[in-house]
PDB file of C-alpha atoms and ligand atoms in Angstrom:
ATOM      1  CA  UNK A  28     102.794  94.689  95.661  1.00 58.00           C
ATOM      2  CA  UNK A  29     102.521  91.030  94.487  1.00 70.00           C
ATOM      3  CA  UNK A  30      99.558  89.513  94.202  1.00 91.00           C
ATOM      4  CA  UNK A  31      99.745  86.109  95.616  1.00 96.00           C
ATOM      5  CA  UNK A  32      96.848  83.946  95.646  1.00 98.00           C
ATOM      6  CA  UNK A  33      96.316  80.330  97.109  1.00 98.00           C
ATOM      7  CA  UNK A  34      93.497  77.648  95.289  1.00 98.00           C
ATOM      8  CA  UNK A  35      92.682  75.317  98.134  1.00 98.00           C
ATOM      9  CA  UNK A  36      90.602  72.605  97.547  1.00 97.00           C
ATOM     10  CA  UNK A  37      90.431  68.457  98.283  1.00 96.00           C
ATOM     11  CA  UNK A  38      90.949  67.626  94.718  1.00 97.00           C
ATOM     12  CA  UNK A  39      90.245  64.409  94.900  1.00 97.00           C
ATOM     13  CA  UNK A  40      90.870  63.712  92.294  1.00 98.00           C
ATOM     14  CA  UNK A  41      92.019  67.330  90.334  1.00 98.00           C
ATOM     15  CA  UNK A  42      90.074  67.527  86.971  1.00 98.00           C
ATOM     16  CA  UNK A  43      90.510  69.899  83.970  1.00 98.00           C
ATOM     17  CA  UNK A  44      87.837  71.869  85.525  1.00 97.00           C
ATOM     18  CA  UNK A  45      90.202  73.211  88.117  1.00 98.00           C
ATOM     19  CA  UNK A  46      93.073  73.453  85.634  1.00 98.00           C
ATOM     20  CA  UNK A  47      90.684  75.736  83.636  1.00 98.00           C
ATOM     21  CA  UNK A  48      90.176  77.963  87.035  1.00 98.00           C
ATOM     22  CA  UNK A  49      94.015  77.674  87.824  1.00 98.00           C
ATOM     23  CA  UNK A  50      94.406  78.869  84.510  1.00 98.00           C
ATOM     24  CA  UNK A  51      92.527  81.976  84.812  1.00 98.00           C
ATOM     25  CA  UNK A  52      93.489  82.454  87.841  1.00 98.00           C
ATOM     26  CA  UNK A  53      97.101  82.740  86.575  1.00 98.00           C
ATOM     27  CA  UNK A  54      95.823  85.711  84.296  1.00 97.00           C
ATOM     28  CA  UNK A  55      94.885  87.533  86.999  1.00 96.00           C
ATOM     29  CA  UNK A  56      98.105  86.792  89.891  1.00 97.00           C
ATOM     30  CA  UNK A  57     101.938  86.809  90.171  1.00 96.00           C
ATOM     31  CA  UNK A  58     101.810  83.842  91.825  1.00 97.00           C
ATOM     32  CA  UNK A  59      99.253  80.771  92.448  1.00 98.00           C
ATOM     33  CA  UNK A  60      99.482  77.827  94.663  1.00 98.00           C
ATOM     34  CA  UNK A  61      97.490  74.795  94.802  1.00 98.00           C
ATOM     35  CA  UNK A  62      97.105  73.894  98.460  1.00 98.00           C
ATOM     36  CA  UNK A  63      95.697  70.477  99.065  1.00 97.00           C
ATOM     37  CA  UNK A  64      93.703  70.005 102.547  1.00 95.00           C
ATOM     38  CA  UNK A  65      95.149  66.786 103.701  1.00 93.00           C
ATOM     39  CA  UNK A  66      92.378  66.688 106.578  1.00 77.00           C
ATOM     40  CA  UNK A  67      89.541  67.087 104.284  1.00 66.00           C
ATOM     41  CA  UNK A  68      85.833  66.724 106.180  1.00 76.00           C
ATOM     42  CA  UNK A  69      85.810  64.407 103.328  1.00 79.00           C
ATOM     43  CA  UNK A  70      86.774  60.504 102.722  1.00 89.00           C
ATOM     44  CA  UNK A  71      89.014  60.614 100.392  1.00 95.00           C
ATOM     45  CA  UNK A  72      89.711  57.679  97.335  1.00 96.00           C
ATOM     46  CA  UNK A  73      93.257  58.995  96.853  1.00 97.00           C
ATOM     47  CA  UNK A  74      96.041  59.334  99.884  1.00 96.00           C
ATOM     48  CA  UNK A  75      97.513  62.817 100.114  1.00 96.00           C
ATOM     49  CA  UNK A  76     100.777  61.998  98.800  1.00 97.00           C
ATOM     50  CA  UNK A  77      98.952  60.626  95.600  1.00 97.00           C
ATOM     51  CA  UNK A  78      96.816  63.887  95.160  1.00 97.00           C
ATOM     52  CA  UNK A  79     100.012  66.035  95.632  1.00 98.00           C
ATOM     53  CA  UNK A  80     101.684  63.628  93.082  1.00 98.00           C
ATOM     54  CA  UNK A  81      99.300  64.143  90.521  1.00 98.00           C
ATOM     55  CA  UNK A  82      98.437  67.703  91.178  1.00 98.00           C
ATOM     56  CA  UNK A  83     102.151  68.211  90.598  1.00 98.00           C
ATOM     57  CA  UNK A  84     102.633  66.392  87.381  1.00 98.00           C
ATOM     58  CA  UNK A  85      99.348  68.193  85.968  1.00 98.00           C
ATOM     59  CA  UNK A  86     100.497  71.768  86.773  1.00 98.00           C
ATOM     60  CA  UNK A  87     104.720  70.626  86.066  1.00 97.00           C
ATOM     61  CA  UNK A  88     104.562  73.188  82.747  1.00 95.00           C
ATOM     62  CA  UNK A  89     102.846  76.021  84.170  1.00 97.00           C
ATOM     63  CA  UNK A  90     104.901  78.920  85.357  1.00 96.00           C
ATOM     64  CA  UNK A  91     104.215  80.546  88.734  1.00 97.00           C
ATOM     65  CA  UNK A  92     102.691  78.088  90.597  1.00 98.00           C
ATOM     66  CA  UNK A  93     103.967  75.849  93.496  1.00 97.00           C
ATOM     67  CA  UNK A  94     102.117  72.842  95.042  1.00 98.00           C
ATOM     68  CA  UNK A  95     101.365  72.266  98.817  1.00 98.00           C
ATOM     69  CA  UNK A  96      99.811  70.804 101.242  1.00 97.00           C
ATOM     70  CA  UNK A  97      97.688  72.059 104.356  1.00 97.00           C
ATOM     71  CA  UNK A  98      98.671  69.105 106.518  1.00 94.00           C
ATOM     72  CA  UNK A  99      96.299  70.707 109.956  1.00 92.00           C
ATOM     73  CA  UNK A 100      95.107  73.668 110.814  1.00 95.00           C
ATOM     74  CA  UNK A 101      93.480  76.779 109.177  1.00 97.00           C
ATOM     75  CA  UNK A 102      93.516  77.836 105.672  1.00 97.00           C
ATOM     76  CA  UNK A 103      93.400  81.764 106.958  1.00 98.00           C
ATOM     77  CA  UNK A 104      96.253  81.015 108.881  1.00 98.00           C
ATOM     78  CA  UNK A 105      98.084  78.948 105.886  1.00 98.00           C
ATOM     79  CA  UNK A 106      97.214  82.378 103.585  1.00 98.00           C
ATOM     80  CA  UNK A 107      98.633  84.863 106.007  1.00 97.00           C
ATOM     81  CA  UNK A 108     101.929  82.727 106.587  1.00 97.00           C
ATOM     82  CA  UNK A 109     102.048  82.587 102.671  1.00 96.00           C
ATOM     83  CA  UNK A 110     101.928  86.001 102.106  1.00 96.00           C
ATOM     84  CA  UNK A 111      98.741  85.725  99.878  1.00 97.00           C
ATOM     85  CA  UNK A 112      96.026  87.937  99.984  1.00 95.00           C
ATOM     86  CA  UNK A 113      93.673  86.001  98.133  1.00 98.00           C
ATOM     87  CA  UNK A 114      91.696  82.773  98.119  1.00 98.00           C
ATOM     88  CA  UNK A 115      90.920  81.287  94.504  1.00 98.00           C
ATOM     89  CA  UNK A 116      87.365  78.835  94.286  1.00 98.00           C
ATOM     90  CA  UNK A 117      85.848  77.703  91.245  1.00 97.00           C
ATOM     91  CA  UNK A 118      81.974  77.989  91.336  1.00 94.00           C
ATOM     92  CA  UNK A 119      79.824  76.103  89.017  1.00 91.00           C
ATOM     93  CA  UNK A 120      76.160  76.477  89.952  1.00 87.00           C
ATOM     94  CA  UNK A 121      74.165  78.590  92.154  1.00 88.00           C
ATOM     95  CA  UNK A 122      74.309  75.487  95.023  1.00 87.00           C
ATOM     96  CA  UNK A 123      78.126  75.949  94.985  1.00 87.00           C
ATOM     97  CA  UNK A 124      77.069  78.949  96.393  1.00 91.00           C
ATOM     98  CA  UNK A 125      75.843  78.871 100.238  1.00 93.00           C
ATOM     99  CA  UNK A 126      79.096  76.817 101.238  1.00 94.00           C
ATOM    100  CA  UNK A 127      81.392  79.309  99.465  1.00 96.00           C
ATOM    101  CA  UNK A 128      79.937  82.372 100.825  1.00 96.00           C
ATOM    102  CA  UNK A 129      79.989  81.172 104.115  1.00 97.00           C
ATOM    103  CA  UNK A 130      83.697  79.884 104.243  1.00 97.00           C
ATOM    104  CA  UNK A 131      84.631  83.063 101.902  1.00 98.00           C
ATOM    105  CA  UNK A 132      83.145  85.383 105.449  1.00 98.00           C
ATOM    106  CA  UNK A 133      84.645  82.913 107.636  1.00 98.00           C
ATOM    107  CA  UNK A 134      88.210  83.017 106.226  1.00 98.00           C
ATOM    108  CA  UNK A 135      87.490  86.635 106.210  1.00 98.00           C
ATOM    109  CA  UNK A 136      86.394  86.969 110.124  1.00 98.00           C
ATOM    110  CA  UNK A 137      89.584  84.811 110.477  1.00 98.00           C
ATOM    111  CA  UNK A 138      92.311  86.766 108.240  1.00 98.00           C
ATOM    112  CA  UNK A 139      90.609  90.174 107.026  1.00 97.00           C
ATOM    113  CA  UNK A 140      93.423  90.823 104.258  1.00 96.00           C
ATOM    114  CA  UNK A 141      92.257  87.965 102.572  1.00 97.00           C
ATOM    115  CA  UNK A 142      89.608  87.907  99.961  1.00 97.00           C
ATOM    116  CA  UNK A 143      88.141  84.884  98.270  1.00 98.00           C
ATOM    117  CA  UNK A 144      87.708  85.066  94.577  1.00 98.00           C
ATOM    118  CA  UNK A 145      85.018  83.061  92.602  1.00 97.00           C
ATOM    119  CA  UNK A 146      86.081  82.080  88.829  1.00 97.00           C
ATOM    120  CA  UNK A 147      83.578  80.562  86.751  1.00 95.00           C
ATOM    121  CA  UNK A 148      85.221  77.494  84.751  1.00 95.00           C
ATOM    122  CA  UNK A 149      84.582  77.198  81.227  1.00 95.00           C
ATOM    123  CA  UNK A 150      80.701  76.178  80.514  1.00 93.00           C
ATOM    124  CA  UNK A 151      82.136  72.858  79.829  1.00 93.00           C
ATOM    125  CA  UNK A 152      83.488  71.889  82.581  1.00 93.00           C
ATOM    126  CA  UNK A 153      80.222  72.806  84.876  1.00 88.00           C
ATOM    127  CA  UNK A 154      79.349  69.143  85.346  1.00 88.00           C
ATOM    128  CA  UNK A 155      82.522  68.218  86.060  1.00 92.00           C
ATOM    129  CA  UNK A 156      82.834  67.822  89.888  1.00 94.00           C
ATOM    130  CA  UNK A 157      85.329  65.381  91.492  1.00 95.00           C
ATOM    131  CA  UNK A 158      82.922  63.632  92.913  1.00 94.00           C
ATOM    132  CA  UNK A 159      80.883  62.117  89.931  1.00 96.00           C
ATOM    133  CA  UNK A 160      84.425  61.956  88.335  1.00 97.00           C
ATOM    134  CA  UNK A 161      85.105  58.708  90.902  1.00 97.00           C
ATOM    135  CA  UNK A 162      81.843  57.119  90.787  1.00 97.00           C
ATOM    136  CA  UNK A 163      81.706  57.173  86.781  1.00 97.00           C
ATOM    137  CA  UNK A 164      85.466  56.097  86.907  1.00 97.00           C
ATOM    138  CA  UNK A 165      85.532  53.655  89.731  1.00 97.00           C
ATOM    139  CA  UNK A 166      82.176  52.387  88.204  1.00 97.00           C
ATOM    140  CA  UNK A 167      83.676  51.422  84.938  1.00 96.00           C
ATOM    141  CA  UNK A 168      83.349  54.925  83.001  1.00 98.00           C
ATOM    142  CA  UNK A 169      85.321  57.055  80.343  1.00 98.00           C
ATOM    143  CA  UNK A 170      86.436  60.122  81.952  1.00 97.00           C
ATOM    144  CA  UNK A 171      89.014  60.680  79.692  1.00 97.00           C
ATOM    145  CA  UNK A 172      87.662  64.051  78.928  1.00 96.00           C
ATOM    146  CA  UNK A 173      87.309  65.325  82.140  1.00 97.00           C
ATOM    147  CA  UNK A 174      90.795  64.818  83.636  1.00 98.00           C
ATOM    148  CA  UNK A 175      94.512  64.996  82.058  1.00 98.00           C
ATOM    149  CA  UNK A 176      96.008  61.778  81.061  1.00 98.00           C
ATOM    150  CA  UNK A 177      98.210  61.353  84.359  1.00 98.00           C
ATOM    151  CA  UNK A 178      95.479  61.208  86.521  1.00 98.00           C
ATOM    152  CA  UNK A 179      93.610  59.286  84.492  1.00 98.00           C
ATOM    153  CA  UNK A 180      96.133  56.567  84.560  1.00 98.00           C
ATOM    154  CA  UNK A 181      96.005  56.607  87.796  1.00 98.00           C
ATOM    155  CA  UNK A 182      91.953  56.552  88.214  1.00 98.00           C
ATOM    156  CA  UNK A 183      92.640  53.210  86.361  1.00 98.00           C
ATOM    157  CA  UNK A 184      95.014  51.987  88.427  1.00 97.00           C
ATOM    158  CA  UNK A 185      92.795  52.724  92.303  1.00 97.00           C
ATOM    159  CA  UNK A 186      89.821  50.625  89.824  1.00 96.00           C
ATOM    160  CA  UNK A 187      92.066  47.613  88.981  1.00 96.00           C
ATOM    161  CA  UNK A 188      93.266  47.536  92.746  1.00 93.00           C
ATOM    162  CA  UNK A 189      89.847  47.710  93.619  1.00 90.00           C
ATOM    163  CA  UNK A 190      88.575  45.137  91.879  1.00 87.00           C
ATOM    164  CA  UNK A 191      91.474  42.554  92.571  1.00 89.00           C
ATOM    165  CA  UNK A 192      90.151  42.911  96.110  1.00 78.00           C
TER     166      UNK A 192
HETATM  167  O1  PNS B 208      87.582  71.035  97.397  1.00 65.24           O
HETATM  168  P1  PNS B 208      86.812  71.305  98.669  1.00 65.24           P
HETATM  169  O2  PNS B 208      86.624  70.011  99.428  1.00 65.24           O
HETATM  170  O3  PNS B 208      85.513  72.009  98.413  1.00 65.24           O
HETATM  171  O4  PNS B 208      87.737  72.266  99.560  1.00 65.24           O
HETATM  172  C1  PNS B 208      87.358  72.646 100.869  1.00 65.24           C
HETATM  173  C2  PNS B 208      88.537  73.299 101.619  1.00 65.24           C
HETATM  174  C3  PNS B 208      89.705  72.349 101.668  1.00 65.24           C
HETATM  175  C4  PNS B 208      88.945  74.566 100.896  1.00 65.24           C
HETATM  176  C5  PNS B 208      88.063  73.646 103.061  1.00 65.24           C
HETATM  177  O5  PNS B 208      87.531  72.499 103.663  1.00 65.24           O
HETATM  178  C6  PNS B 208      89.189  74.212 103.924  1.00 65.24           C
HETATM  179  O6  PNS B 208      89.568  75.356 103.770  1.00 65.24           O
HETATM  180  N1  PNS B 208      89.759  73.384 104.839  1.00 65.24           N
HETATM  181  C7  PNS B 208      90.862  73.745 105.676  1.00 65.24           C
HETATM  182  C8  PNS B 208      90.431  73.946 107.133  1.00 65.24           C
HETATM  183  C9  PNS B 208      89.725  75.284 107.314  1.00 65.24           C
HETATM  184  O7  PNS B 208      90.317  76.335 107.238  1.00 65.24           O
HETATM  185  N2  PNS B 208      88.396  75.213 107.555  1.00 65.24           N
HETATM  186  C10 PNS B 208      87.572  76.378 107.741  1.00 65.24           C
HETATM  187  C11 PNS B 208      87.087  76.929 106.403  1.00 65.24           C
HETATM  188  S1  PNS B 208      86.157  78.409 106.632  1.00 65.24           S
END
């Protein structure tokens, strides 16, 4: 049986916070792949084609995982064409929880082979959220810690463009 297991998320922009949960999640599955909702409920800072790019040049050196994208539709419907039978999410704090439980069922109602796994990232990394990562950045802030060098670079580059406008 291989165990096959997507990690969906907006990633907006990926931090080492979901590296760390990729990471563990690679102990644990054959095979992992990031799958980045392109129609995210969300406004996003970077395009789609910019997350994938950088998404792809964070994970380039680790073995077993592949990088797409969920242009439309349903992420139980993305699993079961993948062939994976389970959903990775990183949780960080008990508020992470009601949303996660609720799309974990969901997903479930909507593709019963599928289970959601939670990984907790490492207790450093429980601040680190994608959002805050922006503001801090886009506001003039060192994230250097929080996100490989990559991405970054090019969290500097959407604050120059931003600021030449
Ligand atoms: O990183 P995020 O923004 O918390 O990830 C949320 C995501 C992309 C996993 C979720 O919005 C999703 O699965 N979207 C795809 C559409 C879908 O299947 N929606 C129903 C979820 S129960």
């Amino acid at each position: 049986m291989s165990r096959k297991a997507i990690y969906p998320g907006t990633f907006d922009p990926f931090t080492n916070g979901h590296l760390d949960v990729l990471e563990r999640a690679l102990n644990i599955f054959e095979q992992v792949d990031v799958v980045l909702a392109e129609n995210s409920q969300k406004q996003t800072l970077f395009s789609v084609d910019e997350r994938l790019e950088m998404v792809t040049e964070v994970v380039r050196d680790l073995p077993n995982v592949n990088v797409d994208v969920l242009h439309d539709g349903l992420l139980a419907d993305y699993a079961r064409q993948a062939g994976a039978n389970a959903i990775v999410r990183g949780v960080r704090q008990v508020k992470d929880f009601e949303y996660e439980f609720q799309m974990s069922l969901l997903n479930r109602h909507l593709y019963p082979e599928v289970t959601t796994v939670f990984l907790m990232p490492n207790v450093k990394y429980t601040y680190v959220a994608s959002t805050i990562i922006r503001e801090v950045s886009m506001l003039g802030g060192d994230v250097s810690k929080f996100v490989h060098p990559y991405v970054l670079d090019q969290l500097l580059q959407k604050r120059a463009e931003r600021r030449a406008h």
